[in-house]
């Protein structure tokens, strides 16, 4: 049976005392001591895992001051902190065993935009793409780019001096920092900005903070004194990151000093940055991208310098491995026309070259490059196979979207070895990059490793991710060997191992890069700011008197914990184990369908990454208890009395399973994660697996039985729809249902029912024998309508109109008998019942499939369940039946129909989350269909409506459901006339009716109207 699980990771007494004292202070932020919250913050986008003591979410700068001031007292001088933003670090940058200061939840405002002077002032927790959303109306953008821009924060960018595509033109983050506001270890606030050298003679001129005065004077003096050594020792690189930028605190002629350059790139080891003033870049008036295709990755690398010489704004490269993975991902539908195959050739490398600026300049550069490329292709030079040009801004962004997803895509590599980050951001002089990469590849080939490569060849930075299995002890040892080899190789080529993503745990390589003298200066600076080594200790450097760095390449990795889970269990929960921490599920945009539960709560526990991490720990703890999870999944529940007792004792007895349940029950089961996550983490799948096991020990809530039984009970209720509606829809019944079951706003059954609407209609009276008797050549005229519980019983008028549309198109509809789909039972984890339902329906649909007539379903979620959950649960027993979505079927039908003339009708299509992520081309399909009917259809990109099946009907979810609707749907609906709104998902239409006050049409209903015109 499922045992009580305890993690044994209690808080250290000094931290408990500190947190108790903080709760009694004027601190207004959140303090999260839950084990689940600590686990979620124990990992980032790296292979490392350090469990923090707790997580603090300050609401403002004053909260950080209070926290650090309290920690400066004698009782709490052993308490350590690490500031954290988006958690996108690739080398454990913000991981700690102390306290996490997460500024992303509350400190995420754009405080001031000064368009006249071209600067912005922001809090450290604002996401980079969110900042650019705020700047776009002013004609500016914050130009340092990075692949994680939809979840990385400005504070994180500053702390790692981040940069990415186009850095030769746009520079690094440090090139755009005008001023910083930071909280020092004693809780005082320090403002830093450029200072004239003459002001440094009098400390009162530079700061009113005594500690700040000391820091500015000391750092200015040592960096001036060591100027010659710094110039000679530091590599001459565009992407050079020291951790503490000794070189650029002084300008070239030593007339201006800026301590912000020390803080930028310091990875939170010197102070907690709370605000930044940043300079801005005007949006270019013209952009053009050239996608150049090569016969090899080597050809792409060696061709890059000539592209830089062509004064390109950006030159990005990807290898064939990344390209092939992209072809298998949801992202490919958006770029396939922009990166077309070359007939008879194999594309093994791609350079993406962008020109940006004023129109004349861009056109001249583009024409010049096209002429060169055309000549090289004709002569068979440089390995160039072909090229494509696009000057359409949305298309350019789609290309970058594919490139930005490359990091995550590599995690989708098949097999136990996965490409991972640890030596992935090396930088060498660009002219040496091709030779360097050849040696790098020789190192990896020598270890028989697979790897993917992509990056910024214009800056000499290439991301190389060797594939290793961190659950394999020998592969973990190999990580150390390769790290050492790569560190030496970068030095040989005059480069650096950490060219873009910061050092993190790689600080041990510092002395070999800086030399002992300058490394000692770095240690002294750390000692000045943080003498007791309490800000992100163990990273970059440590004060001289505190000993060696806490962390290094060999520090605790996720694989150390994951390998405690048996292989057969890992194989049974692949979605749990495959999450690589890339954090795309933290996408900030409310107009993205990715993980609505995270968006509405701001709690990383309520995210796919968080849920996968909690599940991994659950599996590990079960193994520690000697429990075979696979056997447990097949076990029977405990007796009713035992489950009642366990449920009553749940408040008294700690059980880690409760923390996992708290996370998973917040999931909407929308399946956006399974489509949008680069490694296809399917949370609803392992959520159902967990529910199935959890409720063997504890009582299920009554609403679960209501949801799971709805498909079976609907035909009975529809036998007397008015009586059922009266019994369920009156105020007293609704109050009882809400209080007793926790269910609200249940829809009314259709009156008249579908059976009544189709009484005497030819589509009714399904007869398999009669259909089998139809000649083969005549069967193409028939369309089999597959019923679903929601439209057939709650929106029967839609089913009727679909049948009428089929007839209007000159075809013969046949309404198949209603068969439960099973999706509601799967969502609630009734896996045995789902398997039986699925097998029954599959058997029936396979029998019908033999007729060779198209089967079409209306609701996207239910149709896609046949393809996904059925295949997962039934395997080969699913058979080969196919149920098409209405748009898929219509695309084939219109091939044989004459197109209608334009009728001046316009519509806007709102998609279902599952539909838009599992079938990303659906919008284009509907657009094409409506164009054929003489109407214009516009698709809008939106987040989740907040209903997601029955999620929005559960009382405990009502407020979150409403908040999600308000995030993107409400404001978009308000801009569109009601008759123009088309919504394909039943649950989405229900949500619109509930909160917008009207029932929108399904696209099929609009098509029927168009067909009659």
XYZ file of N, CA and C in Angstrom, residues 495-646:
456
model
N 40.468 31.913 -25.241
C 39.052 32.109 -24.932
C 38.726 31.870 -23.482
N 37.488 31.555 -23.248
C 36.972 31.444 -21.893
C 35.881 30.395 -21.842
N 35.793 29.676 -20.751
C 34.798 28.614 -20.625
C 33.396 29.178 -20.377
N 33.315 30.333 -19.749
C 31.997 30.907 -19.436
C 31.813 32.202 -20.243
N 31.428 32.059 -21.493
C 31.344 33.209 -22.368
C 30.001 33.891 -22.405
N 28.981 33.292 -21.768
C 27.650 33.894 -21.904
C 26.745 33.666 -20.706
N 26.824 32.513 -20.080
C 25.836 32.148 -19.069
C 26.321 32.306 -17.640
N 27.469 32.916 -17.455
C 27.989 33.078 -16.109
C 28.739 31.844 -15.648
N 29.403 31.999 -14.514
C 30.245 30.903 -14.005
C 29.464 29.844 -13.255
N 28.645 30.290 -12.294
C 27.988 29.313 -11.438
C 29.018 28.519 -10.662
N 28.912 27.184 -10.750
C 29.810 26.326 -9.974
C 31.193 26.192 -10.604
N 31.436 26.891 -11.704
C 32.702 26.743 -12.421
C 33.776 27.716 -11.949
N 33.562 28.297 -10.775
C 34.523 29.257 -10.258
C 35.910 28.691 -10.045
N 36.016 27.369 -9.910
C 37.321 26.744 -9.662
C 38.298 26.989 -10.805
N 37.796 27.312 -12.009
C 38.689 27.560 -13.137
C 39.196 28.997 -13.164
N 38.750 29.805 -12.224
C 39.142 31.210 -12.200
C 40.633 31.468 -12.133
N 41.365 30.842 -11.208
C 42.802 31.135 -11.092
C 43.578 30.900 -12.384
N 43.202 29.882 -13.138
C 43.949 29.603 -14.361
C 43.692 30.656 -15.428
N 42.583 31.352 -15.342
C 42.253 32.391 -16.315
C 42.837 33.735 -15.892
N 42.665 34.082 -14.613
C 43.040 35.408 -14.145
C 44.465 35.484 -13.610
N 45.057 34.346 -13.262
C 46.343 34.365 -12.592
C 46.139 34.606 -11.108
N 47.093 34.196 -10.325
C 46.923 34.253 -8.870
C 46.763 35.672 -8.354
N 47.493 36.610 -8.960
C 47.442 37.985 -8.438
C 46.063 38.593 -8.620
N 45.534 38.528 -9.842
C 44.223 39.121 -10.086
C 43.104 38.310 -9.443
N 43.287 36.992 -9.345
C 42.289 36.197 -8.632
C 42.227 36.636 -7.166
N 43.377 36.977 -6.626
C 43.415 37.499 -5.255
C 42.663 38.810 -5.137
N 42.720 39.636 -6.184
C 41.958 40.885 -6.176
C 40.460 40.600 -6.143
N 40.036 39.600 -6.930
C 38.631 39.221 -6.913
C 38.205 38.770 -5.519
N 39.065 37.993 -4.866
C 38.767 37.541 -3.502
C 38.663 38.722 -2.545
N 39.564 39.696 -2.724
C 39.535 40.872 -1.849
C 38.242 41.662 -2.036
N 37.788 41.782 -3.298
C 36.548 42.523 -3.556
C 35.358 41.797 -2.928
N 35.338 40.490 -3.054
C 34.277 39.718 -2.400
C 34.317 39.962 -0.890
N 35.521 39.991 -0.318
C 35.652 40.222 1.120
C 35.189 41.600 1.542
N 35.368 42.601 0.682
C 34.916 43.949 1.003
C 33.382 44.011 1.057
N 32.748 43.419 0.081
C 31.287 43.444 0.016
C 30.646 42.488 1.014
N 31.221 41.314 1.162
C 30.567 40.215 1.882
C 31.610 39.448 2.699
N 32.117 40.061 3.754
C 33.262 39.470 4.483
C 32.988 38.092 5.068
N 31.730 37.794 5.387
C 31.408 36.491 5.984
C 30.915 35.477 4.944
N 30.994 35.831 3.671
C 30.659 34.914 2.582
C 29.232 34.385 2.703
N 28.263 35.303 2.716
C 26.876 34.916 2.957
C 25.953 35.203 1.787
N 26.454 35.892 0.771
C 25.653 36.152 -0.427
C 26.082 35.177 -1.516
N 25.174 34.260 -1.853
C 25.437 33.213 -2.845
C 26.812 32.598 -2.629
N 27.064 32.112 -1.433
C 28.397 31.566 -1.129
C 28.719 30.358 -2.001
N 30.000 30.225 -2.319
C 30.453 29.083 -3.103
C 30.503 29.339 -4.584
N 30.094 30.526 -5.016
C 30.116 30.861 -6.442
C 31.187 31.920 -6.709
N 31.750 31.890 -7.854
C 32.761 32.837 -8.340
C 34.037 32.787 -7.506
N 34.023 33.467 -6.370
C 35.189 33.450 -5.471
C 34.684 33.496 -4.037
N 35.591 33.199 -3.108
C 35.297 33.330 -1.687
C 36.289 34.314 -1.081
N 35.902 35.031 -0.022
C 36.879 35.884 0.658
C 38.086 35.050 1.096
N 39.242 35.657 1.134
C 40.473 34.906 1.348
C 40.489 34.086 2.632
N 39.859 34.576 3.659
C 39.965 33.902 4.957
C 38.913 32.823 5.174
N 38.045 32.593 4.163
C 36.921 31.664 4.374
C 37.134 30.285 3.762
N 38.293 30.026 3.203
C 38.573 28.696 2.667
C 38.173 28.559 1.209
N 38.151 27.307 0.744
C 37.876 27.021 -0.662
C 36.398 27.270 -0.984
N 36.106 27.326 -2.274
C 34.720 27.473 -2.721
C 33.884 26.286 -2.262
N 32.635 26.557 -1.861
C 31.737 25.482 -1.429
C 31.388 24.547 -2.580
N 31.237 25.119 -3.770
C 30.718 24.355 -4.893
C 31.736 24.285 -6.025
N 31.687 23.175 -6.742
C 32.526 23.022 -7.925
C 31.814 22.105 -8.910
N 32.522 21.698 -9.952
C 31.932 20.857 -10.987
C 31.355 19.566 -10.416
N 31.931 19.084 -9.313
C 31.511 17.810 -8.738
C 30.396 17.941 -7.710
N 29.845 19.131 -7.541
C 28.787 19.330 -6.545
C 27.559 18.483 -6.881
N 26.672 18.356 -5.875
C 25.526 17.444 -5.987
C 24.666 17.756 -7.209
N 24.392 16.706 -7.950
C 23.612 16.835 -9.171
C 22.271 16.124 -9.031
N 21.356 16.512 -9.887
C 20.038 15.883 -9.887
C 20.148 14.388 -10.083
N 21.117 13.978 -10.903
C 21.291 12.560 -11.170
C 21.599 11.746 -9.931
N 22.229 12.372 -8.938
C 22.528 11.670 -7.682
C 21.248 11.184 -7.019
N 20.190 11.971 -7.130
C 18.908 11.618 -6.527
C 18.092 10.745 -7.483
N 18.143 11.081 -8.776
C 17.349 10.337 -9.751
C 17.784 8.885 -9.873
N 19.082 8.633 -9.695
C 19.549 7.248 -9.862
C 19.092 6.348 -8.718
N 18.552 6.948 -7.669
C 17.997 6.139 -6.582
C 16.640 5.549 -6.959
N 16.081 6.031 -8.068
C 14.813 5.509 -8.582
C 15.136 4.384 -9.553
N 14.569 3.198 -9.382
C 14.883 2.077 -10.281
C 14.569 2.410 -11.738
N 15.325 1.810 -12.629
C 15.169 2.081 -14.056
C 13.748 1.777 -14.526
N 13.176 0.656 -14.040
C 11.834 0.300 -14.498
C 10.791 1.316 -14.036
N 11.039 1.970 -12.918
C 10.126 3.020 -12.457
C 10.321 4.284 -13.296
N 11.569 4.613 -13.578
C 11.838 5.762 -14.445
C 11.159 5.579 -15.800
N 11.207 4.360 -16.291
C 10.594 4.078 -17.594
C 9.074 4.183 -17.543
N 8.497 3.925 -16.378
C 7.039 4.006 -16.234
C 6.564 5.451 -16.093
N 7.484 6.349 -15.744
C 7.149 7.765 -15.576
C 8.103 8.620 -16.411
N 8.118 8.429 -17.727
C 9.102 9.141 -18.556
C 8.937 10.652 -18.534
N 7.702 11.130 -18.451
C 7.498 12.577 -18.451
C 8.062 13.219 -17.195
N 7.999 12.493 -16.097
C 8.564 12.988 -14.846
C 10.080 13.091 -14.950
N 10.691 12.070 -15.505
C 12.148 11.999 -15.529
C 12.767 12.862 -16.628
N 12.029 13.100 -17.700
C 12.613 13.796 -18.854
C 12.677 15.304 -18.704
N 11.938 15.861 -17.770
C 11.990 17.313 -17.574
C 13.434 17.726 -17.321
N 13.953 18.617 -18.163
C 15.356 19.012 -18.033
C 15.542 20.389 -17.418
N 14.444 20.987 -16.932
C 14.571 22.245 -16.205
C 14.673 23.479 -17.068
N 14.420 23.361 -18.380
C 14.602 24.544 -19.239
C 13.631 25.674 -18.896
N 12.532 25.353 -18.236
C 11.657 26.386 -17.679
C 10.788 27.124 -18.675
N 10.569 26.568 -19.866
C 9.681 27.228 -20.813
C 8.265 27.345 -20.244
N 7.930 26.500 -19.282
C 6.606 26.555 -18.653
C 6.438 27.796 -17.783
N 7.524 28.574 -17.579
C 7.419 29.813 -16.818
C 7.165 31.019 -17.734
N 6.801 30.758 -18.975
C 6.509 31.825 -19.936
C 5.584 32.856 -19.284
N 6.030 34.111 -19.299
C 5.325 35.167 -18.582
C 3.989 35.550 -19.217
N 3.840 35.329 -20.516
C 2.752 35.943 -21.264
C 1.400 35.307 -20.962
N 0.447 36.141 -20.625
C -0.920 35.652 -20.392
C -1.580 35.281 -21.707
N -0.940 35.599 -22.836
C -1.479 35.254 -24.146
C -0.848 33.978 -24.693
N -0.086 33.310 -23.862
C 0.447 31.993 -24.219
C -0.345 30.938 -23.457
N -0.698 29.820 -24.119
C -1.459 28.789 -23.409
C -0.624 27.992 -22.415
N 0.697 28.140 -22.428
C 1.547 27.317 -21.568
C 1.259 27.530 -20.090
N 0.908 26.470 -19.435
C 0.662 26.373 -17.992
C -0.107 27.528 -17.354
N -1.417 27.529 -17.506
C -2.231 28.565 -16.869
C -2.175 28.531 -15.344
N -1.952 27.360 -14.752
C -1.933 27.298 -13.286
C -0.763 28.079 -12.720
N 0.381 28.081 -13.411
C 1.508 28.900 -12.946
C 1.205 30.377 -13.129
N 0.613 30.729 -14.253
C 0.333 32.138 -14.525
C -0.601 32.739 -13.484
N -1.605 31.965 -13.098
C -2.621 32.529 -12.214
C -2.190 32.529 -10.754
N -1.235 31.675 -10.388
C -0.793 31.616 -8.987
C 0.555 32.275 -8.761
N 1.416 32.295 -9.791
C 2.779 32.782 -9.599
C 3.611 31.856 -8.748
N 3.108 30.656 -8.511
C 3.782 29.678 -7.654
C 4.434 28.621 -8.540
N 5.744 28.495 -8.463
C 6.451 27.541 -9.317
C 6.123 26.094 -8.960
N 5.575 25.877 -7.797
C 5.071 24.547 -7.466
C 3.942 24.167 -8.418
N 3.202 25.179 -8.869
C 2.077 24.973 -9.779
C 2.524 25.137 -11.233
N 3.550 24.419 -11.610
C 4.077 24.483 -12.976
C 4.504 23.081 -13.391
N 4.610 22.815 -14.691
C 5.094 21.500 -15.122
C 6.463 21.149 -14.554
N 7.388 22.104 -14.572
C 8.707 21.825 -14.004
C 8.602 21.515 -12.518
N 7.807 22.301 -11.818
C 7.636 22.054 -10.390
C 7.004 20.706 -10.120
N 5.996 20.371 -10.881
C 5.293 19.096 -10.672
C 6.181 17.905 -11.001
N 6.966 18.022 -12.063
C 7.877 16.929 -12.405
C 8.911 16.733 -11.301
N 9.425 17.836 -10.750
C 10.402 17.730 -9.673
C 9.826 17.094 -8.418
N 8.610 17.466 -8.075
C 7.972 16.883 -6.892
C 7.702 15.399 -7.096
N 7.308 15.034 -8.311
C 7.055 13.626 -8.594
C 8.340 12.805 -8.547
N 9.442 13.370 -9.025
C 10.712 12.635 -8.950
C 11.063 12.338 -7.492
N 10.867 13.314 -6.637
C 11.162 13.096 -5.222
C 10.194 12.081 -4.621
N 8.947 12.106 -5.037
C 7.953 11.136 -4.550
C 8.380 9.724 -4.920
N 8.812 9.542 -6.163
C 9.265 8.220 -6.606
C 10.508 7.783 -5.832
N 11.386 8.745 -5.557
C 12.607 8.415 -4.813
C 12.288 8.008 -3.373
N 11.368 8.730 -2.752
C 10.999 8.402 -1.369
C 10.287 7.058 -1.288
N 9.476 6.752 -2.287
C 8.816 5.443 -2.294
C 9.851 4.321 -2.404
N 10.840 4.516 -3.233
C 11.888 3.502 -3.359
C 12.656 3.365 -2.041
N 12.881 4.479 -1.350
C 13.570 4.429 -0.062
C 12.776 3.642 0.975
N 11.458 3.626 0.788
C 10.591 2.858 1.693
C 10.434 1.413 1.234
N 11.090 1.066 0.129
C 11.003 -0.300 -0.378
C 9.712 -0.606 -1.106
N 9.058 0.414 -1.636
C 7.778 0.241 -2.309
C 7.994 0.163 -3.821
N 7.425 -0.843 -4.427
C 7.462 -0.997 -5.879
C 6.295 -0.196 -6.463
N 6.612 0.940 -7.074
C 5.561 1.832 -7.561
C 4.739 1.172 -8.659
N 5.387 0.427 -9.516
C 4.648 -0.222 -10.599
C 3.644 -1.236 -10.060
N 4.028 -1.963 -9.006
C 3.091 -2.901 -8.380
C 1.998 -2.139 -7.648
N 2.381 -1.013 -7.037
C 1.420 -0.199 -6.298
C 0.328 0.335 -7.237
N 0.714 0.671 -8.458
C -0.251 1.208 -9.416
C -1.349 0.205 -9.756
N -1.066 -1.069 -9.581
C -2.037 -2.113 -9.905
C -2.784 -2.614 -8.671
N -2.426 -2.085 -7.509
C -3.011 -2.566 -6.259
C -4.442 -2.046 -6.085
N -5.178 -2.700 -5.199
C -6.531 -2.276 -4.878
C -6.497 -1.263 -3.740
N -7.469 -0.367 -3.668
C -7.515 0.600 -2.572
C -7.703 -0.091 -1.229
N -7.282 0.600 -0.182
C -7.555 0.114 1.160
C -9.064 0.101 1.401
N -9.473 -0.585 2.450
C -10.892 -0.613 2.777
C -11.420 0.770 3.092
N -12.719 0.941 2.966
C -13.335 2.246 3.149
C -13.027 2.830 4.525
N -13.154 2.019 5.585
C -12.907 2.535 6.936
C -11.475 2.997 7.097
N -10.529 2.250 6.517
C -9.130 2.630 6.625
C -8.861 3.945 5.885
N -9.497 4.092 4.720
C -9.308 5.336 3.961
C -9.941 6.520 4.688
N -11.097 6.255 5.340
C -11.720 7.321 6.132
C -10.792 7.747 7.254
N -10.216 6.776 7.954
C -9.309 7.078 9.066
C -8.075 7.842 8.574
N -7.497 7.382 7.473
C -6.317 8.058 6.937
C -6.631 9.497 6.539
